[in-house]
């Protein structure tokens, strides 16, 4: 029987957010540093950051009510002896 706490998924999600923030920062940095300095460049950077913040806000609102102290049981052993 495998038992693990639910907060493992929260840790995995946090690692994903750290990776997304890392790549998103460098994406916007390179867009603004090496791209054309036009209205379109700043608009696309603003849209990217705005959509990212909206998705982050929605996901945080979805995970707030979850009790992260619960445990998940996988492959629970059951008696499978035949009844004759």
Short mmCIF file of C-alpha atoms in Angstrom, two decimals:
data_model
loop_
_atom_site.label_atom_id
_atom_site.label_comp_id
_atom_site.label_asym_id
_atom_site.label_seq_id
_atom_site.Cartn_x
_atom_site.Cartn_y
_atom_site.Cartn_z
CA UNK A 1 0.00 0.00 0.00
CA UNK A 2 1.33 3.40 -0.97
CA UNK A 3 0.29 6.43 1.09
CA UNK A 4 1.47 9.93 0.32
CA UNK A 5 0.28 13.37 1.44
CA UNK A 6 -1.69 15.58 -0.89
CA UNK A 7 0.75 18.47 -0.53
CA UNK A 8 3.15 16.62 -2.84
CA UNK A 9 1.00 17.93 -5.71
CA UNK A 10 1.34 21.45 -4.29
CA UNK A 11 5.13 21.12 -4.30
CA UNK A 12 5.08 19.90 -7.90
CA UNK A 13 2.84 22.85 -8.83
CA UNK A 14 5.22 25.28 -7.09
CA UNK A 15 8.17 23.84 -9.02
CA UNK A 16 6.21 24.30 -12.24
CA UNK A 17 5.47 27.92 -11.31
CA UNK A 18 9.14 28.58 -10.57
CA UNK A 19 10.12 27.16 -13.96
CA UNK A 20 7.40 29.15 -15.71
CA UNK A 21 8.49 32.36 -13.98
CA UNK A 22 12.11 31.71 -14.91
CA UNK A 23 11.40 31.11 -18.60
CA UNK A 24 8.75 33.83 -18.72
CA UNK A 25 11.12 36.40 -17.26
CA UNK A 26 13.81 35.65 -19.80
CA UNK A 27 11.28 35.54 -22.62
CA UNK A 28 9.99 39.01 -21.81
CA UNK A 29 13.54 40.25 -21.16
CA UNK A 30 14.75 39.10 -24.57
CA UNK A 31 11.62 40.41 -26.25
CA UNK A 32 12.17 43.88 -24.82
CA UNK A 33 15.98 43.93 -25.03
CA UNK A 34 16.55 42.46 -28.48
CA UNK A 35 13.19 42.96 -30.15
CA UNK A 36 12.03 46.01 -31.97
CA UNK A 37 11.05 48.75 -29.56
CA UNK A 38 7.64 49.35 -31.02
CA UNK A 39 4.16 49.46 -29.57
CA UNK A 40 3.57 45.86 -30.70
CA UNK A 41 6.50 44.54 -28.68
CA UNK A 42 5.37 46.22 -25.48
CA UNK A 43 1.76 45.22 -26.16
CA UNK A 44 2.70 41.54 -26.58
CA UNK A 45 4.81 41.62 -23.41
CA UNK A 46 1.90 43.21 -21.53
CA UNK A 47 -0.57 40.61 -22.89
CA UNK A 48 1.76 37.75 -21.92
CA UNK A 49 2.23 39.07 -18.39
CA UNK A 50 -1.47 39.91 -18.01
CA UNK A 51 -2.67 36.48 -19.10
CA UNK A 52 -0.08 34.85 -16.85
CA UNK A 53 -1.30 36.82 -13.84
CA UNK A 54 -4.94 35.97 -14.61
CA UNK A 55 -4.15 32.25 -14.87
CA UNK A 56 -2.11 32.40 -11.65
CA UNK A 57 -4.96 34.17 -9.82
CA UNK A 58 -7.53 31.63 -11.05
CA UNK A 59 -5.38 28.67 -10.05
CA UNK A 60 -4.70 30.10 -6.59
CA UNK A 61 -8.43 30.66 -6.10
CA UNK A 62 -9.05 27.03 -7.09
CA UNK A 63 -6.47 25.52 -4.71
CA UNK A 64 -7.17 27.67 -1.62
CA UNK A 65 -10.11 25.56 -0.31
CA UNK A 66 -8.23 22.25 -0.59
CA UNK A 67 -7.11 20.60 2.65
CA UNK A 68 -3.48 19.79 1.82
CA UNK A 69 -3.05 17.64 4.93
CA UNK A 70 -5.12 14.78 3.52
CA UNK A 71 -3.44 11.59 2.39
CA UNK A 72 -3.96 9.56 -0.75
CA UNK A 73 -3.91 5.78 -0.56
CA UNK A 74 -2.94 3.85 -3.66
CA UNK A 75 -3.02 0.10 -4.20
CA UNK A 76 -4.89 -0.60 -1.01
CA UNK A 77 -4.46 -4.24 -0.08
CA UNK A 78 -7.63 -6.26 0.02
CA UNK A 79 -8.00 -9.91 0.88
CA UNK A 80 -8.45 -11.79 -2.39
CA UNK A 81 -8.63 -15.32 -1.05
CA UNK A 82 -11.30 -17.32 -2.83
CA UNK A 83 -14.35 -18.40 -0.92
CA UNK A 84 -15.02 -22.13 -1.45
#
